């Protein structure tokens, strides 16, 4: 059967959290400021899949942020959900949820959860981050297999997949050299992966809705697995304004390719910056 996998994890892996991570380990900085987070922010993306000559609108991914308490500790709660449209479910049904809690004072991850349903494949993962001991405690269950309990060693500024999305908000891109390789480390289930990021310069992105957004373009080397081959790259265009929101993402996969455009944004610090195209 053709691999039609277009999960939330693909959107994360294909650009959002990868580009978001691109500064901190390389610059020796593990913390990020509250500027990266906005209470009540909500951003959604529409994912499209290329199958031969056709593009199919396959699903939607939403990111939400709010300030709450986690075990009597003030914390930022970040949640992202991904689902295929009902019209696509008969081909490959996806219902994914990612959650993370970040200490509101230290901005370090307290707990991360990942619930995956992708075409009958099910995965549940919970991870707890112990920064003083540089350890991640991870519990992972796949389908009907036994629960796997593991302890991971942090490498430099290892982050969970979801909270990494928000680090780019405090990033000063003027400190980067074009095409400079930047290694980052991300905890994914029972492993910590190194991924290389490159800043490729500035471009104007034309949105299907007719708007034009000035953006910073990045590439990221993918983690080899079910949908990516070794050394394959994804590309992401991030708004060149104070929001630093991913506007457009594209990546090739084992069969075809995918792309994602921003669909809606609420609660941003400021309206997204747009420009008029040059004639």
mmCIF file with all atom_site columns, C-alpha atoms in Angstrom, residues 145-239:
data_model
loop_
_atom_site.group_PDB
_atom_site.id
_atom_site.type_symbol
_atom_site.label_atom_id
_atom_site.label_alt_id
_atom_site.label_comp_id
_atom_site.label_asym_id
_atom_site.label_entity_id
_atom_site.label_seq_id
_atom_site.pdbx_PDB_ins_code
_atom_site.Cartn_x
_atom_site.Cartn_y
_atom_site.Cartn_z
_atom_site.occupancy
_atom_site.B_iso_or_equiv
_atom_site.pdbx_formal_charge
_atom_site.auth_seq_id
_atom_site.auth_comp_id
_atom_site.auth_asym_id
_atom_site.auth_atom_id
_atom_site.pdbx_PDB_model_num
ATOM 1  C CA . UNK A 1 145 ? 3.571  -4.046 22.602 1.00 0.00 ? 145 UNK A CA 1
ATOM 2  C CA . UNK A 1 146 ? 4.842  -3.888 26.209 1.00 0.00 ? 146 UNK A CA 1
ATOM 3  C CA . UNK A 1 147 ? 5.544  -0.505 27.771 1.00 0.00 ? 147 UNK A CA 1
ATOM 4  C CA . UNK A 1 148 ? 9.182  0.540  27.268 1.00 0.00 ? 148 UNK A CA 1
ATOM 5  C CA . UNK A 1 149 ? 10.715 2.489  30.160 1.00 0.00 ? 149 UNK A CA 1
ATOM 6  C CA . UNK A 1 150 ? 13.953 4.265  29.353 1.00 0.00 ? 150 UNK A CA 1
ATOM 7  C CA . UNK A 1 151 ? 16.371 6.868  30.695 1.00 0.00 ? 151 UNK A CA 1
ATOM 8  C CA . UNK A 1 152 ? 17.961 9.244  28.191 1.00 0.00 ? 152 UNK A CA 1
ATOM 9  C CA . UNK A 1 153 ? 21.034 11.391 28.650 1.00 0.00 ? 153 UNK A CA 1
ATOM 10 C CA . UNK A 1 154 ? 20.637 15.026 27.659 1.00 0.00 ? 154 UNK A CA 1
ATOM 11 C CA . UNK A 1 155 ? 23.094 16.346 25.076 1.00 0.00 ? 155 UNK A CA 1
ATOM 12 C CA . UNK A 1 156 ? 23.757 20.072 25.361 1.00 0.00 ? 156 UNK A CA 1
ATOM 13 C CA . UNK A 1 157 ? 20.382 21.830 25.426 1.00 0.00 ? 157 UNK A CA 1
ATOM 14 C CA . UNK A 1 158 ? 18.120 18.900 24.603 1.00 0.00 ? 158 UNK A CA 1
ATOM 15 C CA . UNK A 1 159 ? 14.450 19.885 24.257 1.00 0.00 ? 159 UNK A CA 1
ATOM 16 C CA . UNK A 1 160 ? 11.168 18.125 23.756 1.00 0.00 ? 160 UNK A CA 1
ATOM 17 C CA . UNK A 1 161 ? 9.602  18.306 20.298 1.00 0.00 ? 161 UNK A CA 1
ATOM 18 C CA . UNK A 1 162 ? 6.820  20.768 21.046 1.00 0.00 ? 162 UNK A CA 1
ATOM 19 C CA . UNK A 1 163 ? 8.383  23.352 23.352 1.00 0.00 ? 163 UNK A CA 1
ATOM 20 C CA . UNK A 1 164 ? 11.197 23.762 20.838 1.00 0.00 ? 164 UNK A CA 1
ATOM 21 C CA . UNK A 1 165 ? 8.707  25.341 18.439 1.00 0.00 ? 165 UNK A CA 1
ATOM 22 C CA . UNK A 1 166 ? 8.534  28.442 20.583 1.00 0.00 ? 166 UNK A CA 1
ATOM 23 C CA . UNK A 1 167 ? 12.245 29.145 21.134 1.00 0.00 ? 167 UNK A CA 1
ATOM 24 C CA . UNK A 1 168 ? 12.621 30.909 17.821 1.00 0.00 ? 168 UNK A CA 1
ATOM 25 C CA . UNK A 1 169 ? 10.533 33.822 19.104 1.00 0.00 ? 169 UNK A CA 1
ATOM 26 C CA . UNK A 1 170 ? 13.511 35.136 21.095 1.00 0.00 ? 170 UNK A CA 1
ATOM 27 C CA . UNK A 1 171 ? 16.057 34.453 18.366 1.00 0.00 ? 171 UNK A CA 1
ATOM 28 C CA . UNK A 1 172 ? 18.192 37.191 16.814 1.00 0.00 ? 172 UNK A CA 1
ATOM 29 C CA . UNK A 1 173 ? 18.727 36.020 13.249 1.00 0.00 ? 173 UNK A CA 1
ATOM 30 C CA . UNK A 1 174 ? 21.305 38.731 12.612 1.00 0.00 ? 174 UNK A CA 1
ATOM 31 C CA . UNK A 1 175 ? 23.828 36.548 14.461 1.00 0.00 ? 175 UNK A CA 1
ATOM 32 C CA . UNK A 1 176 ? 23.704 33.831 11.786 1.00 0.00 ? 176 UNK A CA 1
ATOM 33 C CA . UNK A 1 177 ? 25.834 33.305 8.700  1.00 0.00 ? 177 UNK A CA 1
ATOM 34 C CA . UNK A 1 178 ? 24.015 32.074 5.614  1.00 0.00 ? 178 UNK A CA 1
ATOM 35 C CA . UNK A 1 179 ? 24.330 28.267 5.239  1.00 0.00 ? 179 UNK A CA 1
ATOM 36 C CA . UNK A 1 180 ? 26.159 27.924 8.550  1.00 0.00 ? 180 UNK A CA 1
ATOM 37 C CA . UNK A 1 181 ? 25.459 24.382 9.886  1.00 0.00 ? 181 UNK A CA 1
ATOM 38 C CA . UNK A 1 182 ? 23.958 24.489 13.367 1.00 0.00 ? 182 UNK A CA 1
ATOM 39 C CA . UNK A 1 183 ? 23.661 21.193 15.310 1.00 0.00 ? 183 UNK A CA 1
ATOM 40 C CA . UNK A 1 184 ? 20.656 20.774 17.605 1.00 0.00 ? 184 UNK A CA 1
ATOM 41 C CA . UNK A 1 185 ? 19.491 17.955 19.873 1.00 0.00 ? 185 UNK A CA 1
ATOM 42 C CA . UNK A 1 186 ? 15.873 16.829 20.246 1.00 0.00 ? 186 UNK A CA 1
ATOM 43 C CA . UNK A 1 187 ? 14.356 14.074 22.394 1.00 0.00 ? 187 UNK A CA 1
ATOM 44 C CA . UNK A 1 188 ? 11.962 11.938 20.331 1.00 0.00 ? 188 UNK A CA 1
ATOM 45 C CA . UNK A 1 189 ? 10.413 9.051  22.274 1.00 0.00 ? 189 UNK A CA 1
ATOM 46 C CA . UNK A 1 190 ? 13.294 6.792  23.371 1.00 0.00 ? 190 UNK A CA 1
ATOM 47 C CA . UNK A 1 191 ? 16.208 8.583  21.658 1.00 0.00 ? 191 UNK A CA 1
ATOM 48 C CA . UNK A 1 192 ? 17.985 11.932 21.395 1.00 0.00 ? 192 UNK A CA 1
ATOM 49 C CA . UNK A 1 193 ? 18.688 13.013 17.816 1.00 0.00 ? 193 UNK A CA 1
ATOM 50 C CA . UNK A 1 194 ? 21.163 15.470 16.342 1.00 0.00 ? 194 UNK A CA 1
ATOM 51 C CA . UNK A 1 195 ? 19.796 17.568 13.486 1.00 0.00 ? 195 UNK A CA 1
ATOM 52 C CA . UNK A 1 196 ? 21.629 20.143 11.398 1.00 0.00 ? 196 UNK A CA 1
ATOM 53 C CA . UNK A 1 197 ? 19.919 23.444 10.610 1.00 0.00 ? 197 UNK A CA 1
ATOM 54 C CA . UNK A 1 198 ? 20.969 26.099 8.091  1.00 0.00 ? 198 UNK A CA 1
ATOM 55 C CA . UNK A 1 199 ? 19.757 29.671 7.656  1.00 0.00 ? 199 UNK A CA 1
ATOM 56 C CA . UNK A 1 200 ? 19.407 30.232 3.893  1.00 0.00 ? 200 UNK A CA 1
ATOM 57 C CA . UNK A 1 201 ? 18.524 33.923 3.719  1.00 0.00 ? 201 UNK A CA 1
ATOM 58 C CA . UNK A 1 202 ? 15.412 36.033 3.200  1.00 0.00 ? 202 UNK A CA 1
ATOM 59 C CA . UNK A 1 203 ? 12.558 35.513 0.723  1.00 0.00 ? 203 UNK A CA 1
ATOM 60 C CA . UNK A 1 204 ? 9.025  36.751 0.063  1.00 0.00 ? 204 UNK A CA 1
ATOM 61 C CA . UNK A 1 205 ? 6.382  34.005 0.335  1.00 0.00 ? 205 UNK A CA 1
ATOM 62 C CA . UNK A 1 206 ? 3.166  34.274 -1.656 1.00 0.00 ? 206 UNK A CA 1
ATOM 63 C CA . UNK A 1 207 ? 0.308  32.763 0.340  1.00 0.00 ? 207 UNK A CA 1
ATOM 64 C CA . UNK A 1 208 ? -2.578 31.009 -1.483 1.00 0.00 ? 208 UNK A CA 1
ATOM 65 C CA . UNK A 1 209 ? -4.861 33.575 0.149  1.00 0.00 ? 209 UNK A CA 1
ATOM 66 C CA . UNK A 1 210 ? -3.174 36.344 -1.824 1.00 0.00 ? 210 UNK A CA 1
ATOM 67 C CA . UNK A 1 211 ? -0.949 37.888 0.875  1.00 0.00 ? 211 UNK A CA 1
ATOM 68 C CA . UNK A 1 212 ? 2.832  38.270 0.610  1.00 0.00 ? 212 UNK A CA 1
ATOM 69 C CA . UNK A 1 213 ? 4.973  37.660 3.696  1.00 0.00 ? 213 UNK A CA 1
ATOM 70 C CA . UNK A 1 214 ? 8.654  38.625 4.159  1.00 0.00 ? 214 UNK A CA 1
ATOM 71 C CA . UNK A 1 215 ? 10.322 35.516 5.605  1.00 0.00 ? 215 UNK A CA 1
ATOM 72 C CA . UNK A 1 216 ? 13.578 33.979 6.767  1.00 0.00 ? 216 UNK A CA 1
ATOM 73 C CA . UNK A 1 217 ? 14.238 30.655 5.048  1.00 0.00 ? 217 UNK A CA 1
ATOM 74 C CA . UNK A 1 218 ? 15.785 27.626 6.771  1.00 0.00 ? 218 UNK A CA 1
ATOM 75 C CA . UNK A 1 219 ? 16.656 24.062 5.846  1.00 0.00 ? 219 UNK A CA 1
ATOM 76 C CA . UNK A 1 220 ? 16.854 21.098 8.204  1.00 0.00 ? 220 UNK A CA 1
ATOM 77 C CA . UNK A 1 221 ? 18.335 17.634 7.772  1.00 0.00 ? 221 UNK A CA 1
ATOM 78 C CA . UNK A 1 222 ? 15.678 15.049 8.615  1.00 0.00 ? 222 UNK A CA 1
ATOM 79 C CA . UNK A 1 223 ? 15.801 12.100 10.980 1.00 0.00 ? 223 UNK A CA 1
ATOM 80 C CA . UNK A 1 224 ? 15.867 8.954  8.836  1.00 0.00 ? 224 UNK A CA 1
ATOM 81 C CA . UNK A 1 225 ? 12.772 6.810  9.330  1.00 0.00 ? 225 UNK A CA 1
ATOM 82 C CA . UNK A 1 226 ? 9.472  5.729  7.851  1.00 0.00 ? 226 UNK A CA 1
ATOM 83 C CA . UNK A 1 227 ? 8.861  8.907  5.859  1.00 0.00 ? 227 UNK A CA 1
ATOM 84 C CA . UNK A 1 228 ? 12.352 10.366 5.357  1.00 0.00 ? 228 UNK A CA 1
ATOM 85 C CA . UNK A 1 229 ? 15.552 9.042  3.836  1.00 0.00 ? 229 UNK A CA 1
ATOM 86 C CA . UNK A 1 230 ? 19.041 9.742  5.157  1.00 0.00 ? 230 UNK A CA 1
ATOM 87 C CA . UNK A 1 231 ? 20.268 13.346 4.741  1.00 0.00 ? 231 UNK A CA 1
ATOM 88 C CA . UNK A 1 232 ? 16.950 14.471 3.249  1.00 0.00 ? 232 UNK A CA 1
ATOM 89 C CA . UNK A 1 233 ? 16.102 18.129 3.858  1.00 0.00 ? 233 UNK A CA 1
ATOM 90 C CA . UNK A 1 234 ? 12.952 20.053 4.669  1.00 0.00 ? 234 UNK A CA 1
ATOM 91 C CA . UNK A 1 235 ? 12.487 23.791 4.205  1.00 0.00 ? 235 UNK A CA 1
ATOM 92 C CA . UNK A 1 236 ? 10.589 26.313 6.313  1.00 0.00 ? 236 UNK A CA 1
ATOM 93 C CA . UNK A 1 237 ? 9.872  30.015 5.844  1.00 0.00 ? 237 UNK A CA 1
ATOM 94 C CA . UNK A 1 238 ? 9.444  31.981 9.108  1.00 0.00 ? 238 UNK A CA 1
ATOM 95 C CA . UNK A 1 239 ? 7.828  35.432 9.245  1.00 0.00 ? 239 UNK A CA 1
#
